[in-house]
Short mmCIF file of C-alpha atoms (C1' of nucleotides) in Angstrom, two decimals:
data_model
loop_
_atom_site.label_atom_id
_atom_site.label_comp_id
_atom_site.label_asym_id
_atom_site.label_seq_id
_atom_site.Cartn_x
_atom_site.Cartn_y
_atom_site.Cartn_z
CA UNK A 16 -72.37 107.81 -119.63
CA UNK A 17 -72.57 108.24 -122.70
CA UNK A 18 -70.49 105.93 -125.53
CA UNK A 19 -71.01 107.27 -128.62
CA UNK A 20 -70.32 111.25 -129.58
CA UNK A 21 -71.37 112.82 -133.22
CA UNK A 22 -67.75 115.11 -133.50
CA UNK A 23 -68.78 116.42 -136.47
CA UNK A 24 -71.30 115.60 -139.64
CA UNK A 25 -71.27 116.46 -143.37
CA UNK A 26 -74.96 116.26 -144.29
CA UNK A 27 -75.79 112.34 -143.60
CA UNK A 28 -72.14 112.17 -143.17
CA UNK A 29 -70.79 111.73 -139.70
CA UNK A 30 -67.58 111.25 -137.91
CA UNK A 31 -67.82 110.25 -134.23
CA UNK A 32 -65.94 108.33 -131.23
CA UNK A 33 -67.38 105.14 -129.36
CA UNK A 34 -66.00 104.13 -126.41
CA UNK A 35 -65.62 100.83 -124.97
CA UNK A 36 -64.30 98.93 -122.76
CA UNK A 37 -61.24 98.26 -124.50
CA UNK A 38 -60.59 101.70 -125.81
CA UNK A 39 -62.30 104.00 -128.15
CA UNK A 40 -63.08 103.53 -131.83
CA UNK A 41 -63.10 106.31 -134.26
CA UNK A 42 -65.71 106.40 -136.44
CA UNK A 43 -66.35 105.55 -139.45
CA UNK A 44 -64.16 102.70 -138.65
CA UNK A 45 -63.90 99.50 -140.50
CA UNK A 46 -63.11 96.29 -138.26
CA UNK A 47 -61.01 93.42 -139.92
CA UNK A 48 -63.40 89.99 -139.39
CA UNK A 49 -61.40 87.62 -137.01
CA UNK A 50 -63.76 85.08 -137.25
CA UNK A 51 -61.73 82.27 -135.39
CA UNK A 52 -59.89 84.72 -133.42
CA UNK A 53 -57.79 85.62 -135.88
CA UNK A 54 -57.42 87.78 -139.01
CA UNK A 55 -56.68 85.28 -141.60
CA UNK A 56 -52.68 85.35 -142.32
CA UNK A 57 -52.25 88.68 -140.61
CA UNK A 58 -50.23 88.83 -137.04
CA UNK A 59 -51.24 90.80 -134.46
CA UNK A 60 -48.08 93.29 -135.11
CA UNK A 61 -49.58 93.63 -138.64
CA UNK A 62 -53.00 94.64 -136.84
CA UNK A 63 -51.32 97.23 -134.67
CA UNK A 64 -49.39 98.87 -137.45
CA UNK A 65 -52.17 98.91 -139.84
CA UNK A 66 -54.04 100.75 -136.78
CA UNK A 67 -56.75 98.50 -136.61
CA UNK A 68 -59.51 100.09 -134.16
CA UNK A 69 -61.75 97.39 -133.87
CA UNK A 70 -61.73 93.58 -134.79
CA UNK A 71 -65.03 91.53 -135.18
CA UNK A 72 -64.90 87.91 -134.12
CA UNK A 73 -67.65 85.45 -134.61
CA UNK A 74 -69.73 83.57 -131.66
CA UNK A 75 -70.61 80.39 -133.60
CA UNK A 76 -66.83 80.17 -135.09
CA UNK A 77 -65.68 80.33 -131.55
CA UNK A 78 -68.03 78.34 -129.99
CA UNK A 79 -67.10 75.56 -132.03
CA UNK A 80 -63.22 76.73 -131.68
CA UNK A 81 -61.33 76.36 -129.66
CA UNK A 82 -64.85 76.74 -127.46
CA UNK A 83 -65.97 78.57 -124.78
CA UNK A 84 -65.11 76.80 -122.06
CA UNK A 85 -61.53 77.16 -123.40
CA UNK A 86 -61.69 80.66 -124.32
CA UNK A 87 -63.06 81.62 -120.75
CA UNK A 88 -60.42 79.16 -118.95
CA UNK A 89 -57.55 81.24 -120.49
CA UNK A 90 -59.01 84.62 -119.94
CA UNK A 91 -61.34 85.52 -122.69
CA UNK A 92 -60.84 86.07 -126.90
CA UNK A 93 -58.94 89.64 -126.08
CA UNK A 94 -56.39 88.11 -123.97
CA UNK A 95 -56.48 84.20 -125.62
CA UNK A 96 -55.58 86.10 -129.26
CA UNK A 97 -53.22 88.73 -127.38
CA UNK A 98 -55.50 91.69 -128.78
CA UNK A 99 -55.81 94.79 -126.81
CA UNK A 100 -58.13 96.62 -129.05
CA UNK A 101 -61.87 96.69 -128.70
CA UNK A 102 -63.45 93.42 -130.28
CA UNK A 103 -67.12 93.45 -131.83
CA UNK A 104 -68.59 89.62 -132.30
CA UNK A 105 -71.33 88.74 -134.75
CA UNK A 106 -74.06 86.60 -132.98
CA UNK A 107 -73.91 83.68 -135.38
CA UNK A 108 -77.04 85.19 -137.50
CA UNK A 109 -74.84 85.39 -140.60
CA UNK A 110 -74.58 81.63 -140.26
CA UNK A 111 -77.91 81.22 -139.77
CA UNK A 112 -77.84 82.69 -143.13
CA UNK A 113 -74.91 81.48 -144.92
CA UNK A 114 -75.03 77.65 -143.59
CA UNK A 115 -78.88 77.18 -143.90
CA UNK A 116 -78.29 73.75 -145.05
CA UNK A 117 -77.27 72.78 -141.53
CA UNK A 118 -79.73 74.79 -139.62
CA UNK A 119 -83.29 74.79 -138.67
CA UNK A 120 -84.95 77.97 -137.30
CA UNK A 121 -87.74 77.84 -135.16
CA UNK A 122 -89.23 80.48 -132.90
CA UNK A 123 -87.11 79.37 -129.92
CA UNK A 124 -83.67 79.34 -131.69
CA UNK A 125 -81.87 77.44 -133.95
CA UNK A 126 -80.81 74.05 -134.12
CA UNK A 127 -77.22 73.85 -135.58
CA UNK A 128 -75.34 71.31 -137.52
CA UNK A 129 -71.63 71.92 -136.94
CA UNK A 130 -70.20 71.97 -140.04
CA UNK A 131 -66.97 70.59 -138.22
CA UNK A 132 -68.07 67.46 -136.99
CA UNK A 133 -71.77 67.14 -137.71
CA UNK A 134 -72.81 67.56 -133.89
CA UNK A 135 -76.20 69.47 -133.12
CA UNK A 136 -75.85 72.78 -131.09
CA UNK A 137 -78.96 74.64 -130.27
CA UNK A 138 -78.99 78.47 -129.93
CA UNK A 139 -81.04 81.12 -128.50
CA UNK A 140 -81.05 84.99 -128.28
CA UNK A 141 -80.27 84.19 -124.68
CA UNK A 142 -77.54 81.91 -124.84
CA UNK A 143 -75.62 83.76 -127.97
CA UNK A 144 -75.70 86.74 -125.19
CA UNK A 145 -74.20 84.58 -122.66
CA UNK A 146 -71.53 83.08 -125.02
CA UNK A 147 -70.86 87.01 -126.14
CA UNK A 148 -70.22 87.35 -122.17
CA UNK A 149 -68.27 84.52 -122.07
CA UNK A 150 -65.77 85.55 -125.35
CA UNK A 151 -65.93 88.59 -123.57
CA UNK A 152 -66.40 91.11 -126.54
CA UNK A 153 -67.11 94.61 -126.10
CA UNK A 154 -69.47 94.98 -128.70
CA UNK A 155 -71.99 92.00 -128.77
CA UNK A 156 -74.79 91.39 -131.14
CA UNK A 157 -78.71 89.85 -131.21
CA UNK A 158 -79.39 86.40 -132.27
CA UNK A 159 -80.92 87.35 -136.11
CA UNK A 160 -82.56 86.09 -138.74
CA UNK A 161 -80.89 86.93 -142.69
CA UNK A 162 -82.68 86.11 -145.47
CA UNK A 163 -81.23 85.44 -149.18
CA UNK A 164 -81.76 87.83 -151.64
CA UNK A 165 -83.85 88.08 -153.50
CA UNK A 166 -86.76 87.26 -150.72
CA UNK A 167 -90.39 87.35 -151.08
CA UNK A 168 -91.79 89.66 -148.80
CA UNK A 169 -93.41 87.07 -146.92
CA UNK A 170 -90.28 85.09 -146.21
CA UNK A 171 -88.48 88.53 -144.74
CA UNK A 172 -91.58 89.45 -142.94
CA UNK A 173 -91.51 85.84 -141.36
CA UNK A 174 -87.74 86.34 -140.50
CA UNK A 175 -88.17 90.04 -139.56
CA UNK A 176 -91.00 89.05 -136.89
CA UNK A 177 -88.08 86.26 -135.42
CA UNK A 178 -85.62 88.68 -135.54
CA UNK A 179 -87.94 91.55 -133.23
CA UNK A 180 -89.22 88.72 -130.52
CA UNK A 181 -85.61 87.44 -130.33
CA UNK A 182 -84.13 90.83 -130.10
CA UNK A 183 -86.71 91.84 -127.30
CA UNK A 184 -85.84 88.59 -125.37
CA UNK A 185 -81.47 89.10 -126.56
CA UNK A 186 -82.00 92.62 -124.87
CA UNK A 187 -83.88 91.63 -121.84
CA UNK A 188 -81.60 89.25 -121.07
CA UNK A 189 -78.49 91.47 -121.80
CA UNK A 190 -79.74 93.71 -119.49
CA UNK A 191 -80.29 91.40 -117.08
CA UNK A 192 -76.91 90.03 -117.12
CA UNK A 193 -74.85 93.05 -117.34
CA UNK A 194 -77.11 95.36 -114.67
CA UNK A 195 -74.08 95.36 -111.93
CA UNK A 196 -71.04 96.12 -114.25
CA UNK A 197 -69.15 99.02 -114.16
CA UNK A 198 -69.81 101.92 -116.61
CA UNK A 199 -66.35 101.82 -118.24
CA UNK A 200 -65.96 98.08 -118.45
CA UNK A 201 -69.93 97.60 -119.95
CA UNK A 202 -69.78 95.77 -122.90
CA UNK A 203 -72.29 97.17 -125.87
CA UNK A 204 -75.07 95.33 -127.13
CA UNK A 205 -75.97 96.30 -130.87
CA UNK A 206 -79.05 95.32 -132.06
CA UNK A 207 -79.54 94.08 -136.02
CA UNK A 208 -82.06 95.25 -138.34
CA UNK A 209 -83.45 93.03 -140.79
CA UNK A 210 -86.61 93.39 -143.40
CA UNK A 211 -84.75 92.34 -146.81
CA UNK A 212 -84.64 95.41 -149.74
CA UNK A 213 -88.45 95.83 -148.06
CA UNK A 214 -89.17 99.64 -147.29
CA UNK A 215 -91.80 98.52 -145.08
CA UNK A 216 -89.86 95.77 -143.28
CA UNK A 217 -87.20 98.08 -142.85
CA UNK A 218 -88.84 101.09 -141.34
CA UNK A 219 -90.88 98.60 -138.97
CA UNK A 220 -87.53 97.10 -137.86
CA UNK A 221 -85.98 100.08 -137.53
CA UNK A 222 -88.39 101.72 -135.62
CA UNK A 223 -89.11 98.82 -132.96
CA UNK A 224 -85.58 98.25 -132.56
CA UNK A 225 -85.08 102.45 -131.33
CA UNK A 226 -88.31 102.42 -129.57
CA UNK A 227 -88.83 99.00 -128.37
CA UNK A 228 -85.12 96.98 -127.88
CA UNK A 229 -83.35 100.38 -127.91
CA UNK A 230 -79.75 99.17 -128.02
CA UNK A 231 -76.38 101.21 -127.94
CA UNK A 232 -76.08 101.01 -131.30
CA UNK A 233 -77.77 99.62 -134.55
CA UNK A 234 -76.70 96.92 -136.96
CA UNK A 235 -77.95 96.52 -140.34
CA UNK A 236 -77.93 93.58 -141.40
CA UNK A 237 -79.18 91.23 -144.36
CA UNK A 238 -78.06 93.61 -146.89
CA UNK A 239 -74.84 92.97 -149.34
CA UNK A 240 -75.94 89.29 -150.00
CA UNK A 241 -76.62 89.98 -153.77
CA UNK A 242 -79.58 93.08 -154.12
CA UNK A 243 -78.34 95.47 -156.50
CA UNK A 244 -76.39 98.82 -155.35
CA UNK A 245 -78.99 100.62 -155.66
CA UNK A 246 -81.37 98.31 -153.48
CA UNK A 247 -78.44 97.84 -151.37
CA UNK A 248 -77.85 101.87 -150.59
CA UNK A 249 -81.23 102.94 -150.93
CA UNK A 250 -82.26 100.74 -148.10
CA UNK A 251 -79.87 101.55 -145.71
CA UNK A 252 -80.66 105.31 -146.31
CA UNK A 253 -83.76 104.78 -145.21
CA UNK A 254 -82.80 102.75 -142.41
CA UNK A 255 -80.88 105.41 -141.41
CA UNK A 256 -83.51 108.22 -141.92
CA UNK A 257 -85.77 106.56 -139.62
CA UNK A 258 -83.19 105.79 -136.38
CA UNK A 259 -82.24 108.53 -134.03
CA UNK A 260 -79.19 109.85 -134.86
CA UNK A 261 -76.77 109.87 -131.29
CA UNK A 262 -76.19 106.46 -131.92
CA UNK A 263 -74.07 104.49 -134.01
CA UNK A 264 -75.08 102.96 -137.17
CA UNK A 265 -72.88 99.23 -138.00
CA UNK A 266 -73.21 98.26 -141.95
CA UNK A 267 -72.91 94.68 -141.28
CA UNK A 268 -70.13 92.66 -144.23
CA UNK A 269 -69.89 95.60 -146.29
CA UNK A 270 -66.39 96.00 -147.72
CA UNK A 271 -65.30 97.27 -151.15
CA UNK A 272 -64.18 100.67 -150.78
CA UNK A 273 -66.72 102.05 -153.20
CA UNK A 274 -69.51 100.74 -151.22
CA UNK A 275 -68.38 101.92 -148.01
CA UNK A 276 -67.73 106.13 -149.09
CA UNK A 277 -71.51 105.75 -150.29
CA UNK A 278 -72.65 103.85 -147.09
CA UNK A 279 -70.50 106.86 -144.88
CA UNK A 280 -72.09 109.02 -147.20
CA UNK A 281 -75.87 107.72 -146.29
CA UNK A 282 -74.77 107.64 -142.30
CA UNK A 283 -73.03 104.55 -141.45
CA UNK A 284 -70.23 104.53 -139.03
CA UNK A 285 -68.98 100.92 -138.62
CA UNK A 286 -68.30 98.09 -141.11
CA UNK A 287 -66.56 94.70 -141.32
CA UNK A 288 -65.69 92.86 -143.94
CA UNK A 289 -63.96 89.49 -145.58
CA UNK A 290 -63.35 91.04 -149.12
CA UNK A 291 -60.20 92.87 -148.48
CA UNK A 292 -58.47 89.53 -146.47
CA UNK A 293 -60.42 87.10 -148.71
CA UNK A 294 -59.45 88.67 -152.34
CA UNK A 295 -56.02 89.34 -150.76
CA UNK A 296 -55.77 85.07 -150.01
CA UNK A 297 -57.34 84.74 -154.05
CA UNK A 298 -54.76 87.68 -155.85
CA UNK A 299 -56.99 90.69 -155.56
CA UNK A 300 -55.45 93.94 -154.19
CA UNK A 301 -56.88 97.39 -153.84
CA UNK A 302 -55.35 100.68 -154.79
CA UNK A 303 -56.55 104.01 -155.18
CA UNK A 304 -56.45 103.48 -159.04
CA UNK A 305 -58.65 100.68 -158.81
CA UNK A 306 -58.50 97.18 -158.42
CA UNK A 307 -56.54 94.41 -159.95
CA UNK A 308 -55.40 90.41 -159.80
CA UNK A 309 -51.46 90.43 -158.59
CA UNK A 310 -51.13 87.45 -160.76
CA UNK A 311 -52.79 88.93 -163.89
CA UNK A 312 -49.74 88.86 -166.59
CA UNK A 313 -48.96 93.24 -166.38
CA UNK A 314 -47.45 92.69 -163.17
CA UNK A 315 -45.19 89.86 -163.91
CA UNK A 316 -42.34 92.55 -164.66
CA UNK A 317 -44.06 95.21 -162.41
CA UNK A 318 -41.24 96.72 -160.09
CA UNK A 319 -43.71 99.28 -159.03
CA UNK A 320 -45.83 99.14 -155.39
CA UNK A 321 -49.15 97.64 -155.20
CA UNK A 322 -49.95 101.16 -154.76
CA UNK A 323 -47.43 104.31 -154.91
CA UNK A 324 -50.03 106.45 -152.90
CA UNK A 325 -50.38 103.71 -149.93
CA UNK A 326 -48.38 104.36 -146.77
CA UNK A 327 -48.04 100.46 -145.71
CA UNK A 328 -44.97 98.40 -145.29
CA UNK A 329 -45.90 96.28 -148.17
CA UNK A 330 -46.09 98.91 -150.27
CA UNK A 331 -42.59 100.39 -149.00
CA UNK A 332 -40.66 97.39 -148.94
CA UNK A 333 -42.58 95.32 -151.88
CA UNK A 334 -42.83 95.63 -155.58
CA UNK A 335 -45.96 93.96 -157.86
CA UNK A 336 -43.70 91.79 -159.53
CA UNK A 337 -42.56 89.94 -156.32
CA UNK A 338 -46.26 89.57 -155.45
CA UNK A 339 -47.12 88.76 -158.20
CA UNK A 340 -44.21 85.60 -158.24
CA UNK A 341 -45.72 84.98 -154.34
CA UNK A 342 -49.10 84.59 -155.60
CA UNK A 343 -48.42 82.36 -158.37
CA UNK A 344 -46.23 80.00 -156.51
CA UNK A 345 -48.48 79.56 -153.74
CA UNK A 346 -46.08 81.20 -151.55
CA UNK A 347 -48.28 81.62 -148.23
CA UNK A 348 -46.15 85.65 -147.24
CA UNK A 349 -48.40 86.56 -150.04
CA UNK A 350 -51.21 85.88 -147.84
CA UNK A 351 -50.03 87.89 -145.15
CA UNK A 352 -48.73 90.73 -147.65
CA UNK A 353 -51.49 91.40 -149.23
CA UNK A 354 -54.13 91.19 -146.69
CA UNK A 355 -51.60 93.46 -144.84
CA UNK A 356 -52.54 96.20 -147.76
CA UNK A 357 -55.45 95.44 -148.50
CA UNK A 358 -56.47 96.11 -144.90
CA UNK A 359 -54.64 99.12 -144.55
CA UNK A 360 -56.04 100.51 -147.91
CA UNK A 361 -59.06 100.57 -146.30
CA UNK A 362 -58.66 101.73 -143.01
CA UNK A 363 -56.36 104.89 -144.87
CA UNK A 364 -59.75 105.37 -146.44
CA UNK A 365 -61.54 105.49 -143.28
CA UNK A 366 -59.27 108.29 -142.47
CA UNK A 367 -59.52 110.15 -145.46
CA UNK A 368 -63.58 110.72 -144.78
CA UNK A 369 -63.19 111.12 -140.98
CA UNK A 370 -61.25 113.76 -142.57
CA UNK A 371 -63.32 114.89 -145.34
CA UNK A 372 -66.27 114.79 -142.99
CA UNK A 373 -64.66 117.52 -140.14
CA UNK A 374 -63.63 119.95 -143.19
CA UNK A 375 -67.01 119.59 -144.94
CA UNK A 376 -65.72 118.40 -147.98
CA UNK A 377 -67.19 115.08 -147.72
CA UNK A 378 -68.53 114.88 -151.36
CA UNK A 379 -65.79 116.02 -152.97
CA UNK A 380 -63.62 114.17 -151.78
CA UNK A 381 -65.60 110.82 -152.45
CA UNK A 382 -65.99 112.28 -155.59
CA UNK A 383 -61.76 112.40 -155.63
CA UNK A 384 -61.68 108.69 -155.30
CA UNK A 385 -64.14 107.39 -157.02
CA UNK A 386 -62.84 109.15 -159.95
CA UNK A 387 -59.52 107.74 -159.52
CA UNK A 388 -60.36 104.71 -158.39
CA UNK A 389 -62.63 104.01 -161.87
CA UNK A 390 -59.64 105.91 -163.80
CA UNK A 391 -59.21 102.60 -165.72
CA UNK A 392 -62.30 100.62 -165.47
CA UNK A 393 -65.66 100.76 -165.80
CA UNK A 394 -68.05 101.57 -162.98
CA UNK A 395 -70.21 98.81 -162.09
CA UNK A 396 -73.86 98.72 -163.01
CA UNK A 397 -75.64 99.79 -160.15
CA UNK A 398 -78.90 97.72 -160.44
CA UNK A 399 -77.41 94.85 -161.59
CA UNK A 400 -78.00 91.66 -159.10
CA UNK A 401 -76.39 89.01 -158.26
CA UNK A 402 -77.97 85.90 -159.80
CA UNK A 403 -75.83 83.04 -158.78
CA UNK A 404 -76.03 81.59 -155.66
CA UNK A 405 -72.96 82.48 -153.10
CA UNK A 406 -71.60 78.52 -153.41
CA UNK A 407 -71.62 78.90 -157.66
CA UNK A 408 -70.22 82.12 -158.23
CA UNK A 409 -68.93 82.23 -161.68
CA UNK A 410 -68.81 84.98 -164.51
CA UNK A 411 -67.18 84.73 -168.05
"C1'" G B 19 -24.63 46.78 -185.42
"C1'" G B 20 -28.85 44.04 -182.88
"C1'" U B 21 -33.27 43.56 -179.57
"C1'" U B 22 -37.24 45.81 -177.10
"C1'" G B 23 -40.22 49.94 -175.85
"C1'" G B 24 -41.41 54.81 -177.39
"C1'" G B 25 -42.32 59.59 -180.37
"C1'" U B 26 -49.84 62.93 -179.05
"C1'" G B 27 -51.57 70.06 -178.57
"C1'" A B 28 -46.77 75.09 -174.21
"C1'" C B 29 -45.45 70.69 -170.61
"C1'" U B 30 -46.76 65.81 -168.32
"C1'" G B 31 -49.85 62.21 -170.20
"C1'" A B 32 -54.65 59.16 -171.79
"C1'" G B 33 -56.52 57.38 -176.31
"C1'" C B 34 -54.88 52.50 -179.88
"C1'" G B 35 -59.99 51.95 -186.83
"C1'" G B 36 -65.28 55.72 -186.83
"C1'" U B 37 -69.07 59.10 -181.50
"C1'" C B 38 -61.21 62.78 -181.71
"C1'" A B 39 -59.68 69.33 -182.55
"C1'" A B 40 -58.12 64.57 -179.27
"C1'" A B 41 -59.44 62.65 -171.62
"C1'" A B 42 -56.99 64.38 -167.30
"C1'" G B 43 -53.51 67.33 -164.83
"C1'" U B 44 -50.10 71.43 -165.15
"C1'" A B 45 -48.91 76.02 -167.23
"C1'" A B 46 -51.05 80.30 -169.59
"C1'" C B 47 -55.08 84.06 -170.00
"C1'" G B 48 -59.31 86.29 -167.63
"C1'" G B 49 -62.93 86.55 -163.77
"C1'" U B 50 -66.04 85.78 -159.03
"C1'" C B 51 -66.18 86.65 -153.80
"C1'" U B 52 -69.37 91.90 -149.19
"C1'" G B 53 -71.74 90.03 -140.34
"C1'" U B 54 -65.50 83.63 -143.83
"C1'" A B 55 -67.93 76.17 -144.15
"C1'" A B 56 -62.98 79.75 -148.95
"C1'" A B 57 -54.58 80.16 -149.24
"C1'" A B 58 -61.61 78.67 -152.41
"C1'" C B 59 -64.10 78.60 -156.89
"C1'" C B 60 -65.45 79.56 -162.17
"C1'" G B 61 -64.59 80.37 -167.37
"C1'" U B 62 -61.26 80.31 -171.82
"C1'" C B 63 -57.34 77.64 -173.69
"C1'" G B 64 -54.98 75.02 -182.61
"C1'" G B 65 -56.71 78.66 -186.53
"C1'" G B 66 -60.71 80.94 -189.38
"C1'" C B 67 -65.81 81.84 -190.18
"C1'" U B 68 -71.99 84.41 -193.00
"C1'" A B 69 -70.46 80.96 -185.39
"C1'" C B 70 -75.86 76.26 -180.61
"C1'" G B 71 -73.11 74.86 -186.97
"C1'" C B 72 -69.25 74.89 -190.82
"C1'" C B 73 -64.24 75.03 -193.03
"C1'" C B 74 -58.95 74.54 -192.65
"C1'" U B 75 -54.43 72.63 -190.21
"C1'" A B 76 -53.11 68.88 -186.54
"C1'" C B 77 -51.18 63.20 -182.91
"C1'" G B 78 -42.21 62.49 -185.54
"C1'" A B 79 -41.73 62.35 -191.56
"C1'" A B 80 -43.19 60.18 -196.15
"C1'" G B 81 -45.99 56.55 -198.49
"C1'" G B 82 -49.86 52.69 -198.19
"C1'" U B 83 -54.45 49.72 -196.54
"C1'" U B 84 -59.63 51.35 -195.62
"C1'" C B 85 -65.89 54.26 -197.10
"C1'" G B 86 -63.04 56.21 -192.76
"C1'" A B 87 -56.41 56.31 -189.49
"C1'" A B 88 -53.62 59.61 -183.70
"C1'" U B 89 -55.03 54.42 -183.86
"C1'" C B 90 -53.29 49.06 -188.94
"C1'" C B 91 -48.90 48.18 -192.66
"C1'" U B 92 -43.98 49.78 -195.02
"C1'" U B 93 -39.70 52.80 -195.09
"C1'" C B 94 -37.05 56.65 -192.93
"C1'" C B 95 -35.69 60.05 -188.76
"C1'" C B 96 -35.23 60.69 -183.63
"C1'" C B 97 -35.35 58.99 -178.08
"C1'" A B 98 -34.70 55.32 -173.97
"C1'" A B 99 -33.15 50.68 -171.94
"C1'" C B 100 -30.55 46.35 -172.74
"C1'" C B 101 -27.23 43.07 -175.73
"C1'" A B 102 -22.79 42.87 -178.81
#
RNA sequence: GGUUGGGUGACUGAGCGGUCAAAAGUAACGGUCUGUAAAACCGUCGGGCUACGCCCUACGAAGGUUCGAAUCCUUCCCCAACCA
């Protein structure tokens, strides 16, 4: 059977359905990041009338908490978190990444430091597909290996050849583990493509991941962790030049709305993000006329909607100036308010280029926002890189 | 009326002869964040410059001591507590 359908494209453009076991996802869809099982601040109610399609949840988060043996003992994340929707988990590679402090990588797996309590965990491409089972996601994902940016080519070629042996041995023993299960109740196994802002990594990884691992969908991962734009986009274009195209293509943390119309735009599908809950919990909010800080002093007297042309509650029942009094007085609805809009601002845009993409007016219509979303600002320099390390960001 | 303790930048509050345009916190102003170790973090925060330095104006007010005072002395004005 077959889980993903192409409905219609718009050059590299494409809008498509993927099925799973807990319902079918629309395409391009982006997934709010429940990392512990839940959205930060945002109810399941919220989820639902937001429309979320898809949630991503995190196998090292949950491992840790509330654990597995817990999670499988009340019935799995979808019923333990009361979510009916479809639920994609991240293997744990971005903490491989993001916590290398309290890892060590060798060619077997990684030996964790829980950043809870300090206890060692080991994991393996085998047993991060086992505790995927065990969360009971319908979209699970390979054991990886992210580099920093920027990376020598050496270093990603190192972590590239971990990340192909450990997919090969994540999708044998998927395979192996899920060869009885019904059709319609088969969870998907996505496989990640690494190889840094490298051309050459990137094709390689591409192409044994299609030919050799060939998963039911690809994940691209190590990008958006501070290459330029232009790095950023260029590489997954050619990531997606070089995969077959009946399968879906998952931008891994990519998130500010910008970014994403130019990723659709290139032939991604899927993405998940922490920038619009994240910036919502520090004062950022998203609008089609740009960005802004809630607290910043123009909206102290603002009686105006976060954004006039956004169709979520917030935005009906809210005005900037209240916000803005939440924010500033630590208030924790804020939390919940603006991740509420945040999260539907981008999912609306998700809409808008399914949209754009079935009446061919994909281009124009990114075009239409990016011209209204920069109305006021700047566009950002598209080579520029991030410099500072993730744990020191600063800017005057 | 007396005694004692105080009056420091928007606020709270350190400093108690030079290294003080004055700690720290708050507020204010601005920003960062991309498979969440984040309801976190980072700047700026008296004024003016021919700015990694210089010049003004500043620690209740006015005098004074000193090479030098937010810091010591005198007087005055406020504030608090207590005593008449």
């Amino acid at each position: 059977m077959k889980h993903f359908n192409v409905l219609h494209t718009d050059k590299r453009a494409r809008a498509g359905r993927l099925k799973t076991a807990h319902g079918e996802i629309q395409t391009p869809v982006f997934m709010p990041v429940a990392t512990l099982g839940t959205v930060k601040a945002v109810s399941q109610e919220d989820l639902k009338t937001i429309e979320t399609e898809c949630l991503l949840s995190n196998t090292y988060h949950l491992y840790l908490q509330p654990g597995l043996d817990t999670l499988e003992e009340l019935g799995g994340l979808h019923k333990f978190m009361r979510h009916p929707g479809p639920i994609l988990t991240d293997s744990g590679g971005y903490q491989v990444y993001s916590m290398s402090n309290l890892r060590k990588i060798t060619d077997e797996g990684v030996r964790f430091q829980s950043h809870i309590d300090g206890s060692s965990h080991f994991f393996t491409p085998e047993s991060v597909i086992d505790y995927q089972a065990r969360i009971g996601s319908d979209i699970r994902t390979f054991l990886d290996v992210c580099v920093e940016n920027p990376a020598t080519h050496e270093a990603a070629a190192e972590a590239l050849k971990k990340t192909k042996a450990w997919a090969e041995r994540a999708g044998k023993h998927f395979r192996a583990t899920t060869a009885g299960v019904d059709e319609k109740l088969k969870p998907l196994m996505f496989g990640i493509i690494q190889g840094a802002t490298f051309p050459d990594l990137r094709r390689e990884s591409a192409l044994h991941m299609a030919e050799t691992v060939n998963p039911d969908g690809f994940a691209v991962g190590g990008l958006s962790v501070g290459e330029s734009k232009n790095q950023m986009h260029d590489t997954l274009a050619l990531v997606t030049e070089t995969l077959p195209k009946e399968k879906p293509v998952y931008f891994m943390g990519l998130g500010s709305p910008e970014d994403i119309w130019e990723a659709v735009g290139n032939g991604a599908d899927m993405f998940d993000c922490i920038l619009p809950t994240q910036n919502a919990r520090n004062g950022q909010v998203l609008t089609s006329q740009g960005r802004f800080y809630i607290k910043n002093a123009p909206y102290k007297r603002d009686d105006s909607p976060i954004d006039p042309n956004c169709d979520c509650y917030v935005c009906k029942n809210y005005s900037r100036a209240y916000l803005s009094h939440l924010f500033k007085t630590k208030e924790l609805l804020m939390n919940q308010l603006l991740s509420v809009h945040n999260l539907r601002f981008l999912i609306n845009q998700t809409k808008i280029m399914r949209e754009a993409i079935k009446n061919g007016n994909f281009a124009e219509k990114k075009k239409d926002f990016l011209d209204s979303y920069y109305r006021d600002t700047p566009r950002p320099e598209r080579d520029k890189v991030r410099l500072v390390p993730k744990s020191n960001t600063s800017e005057d």
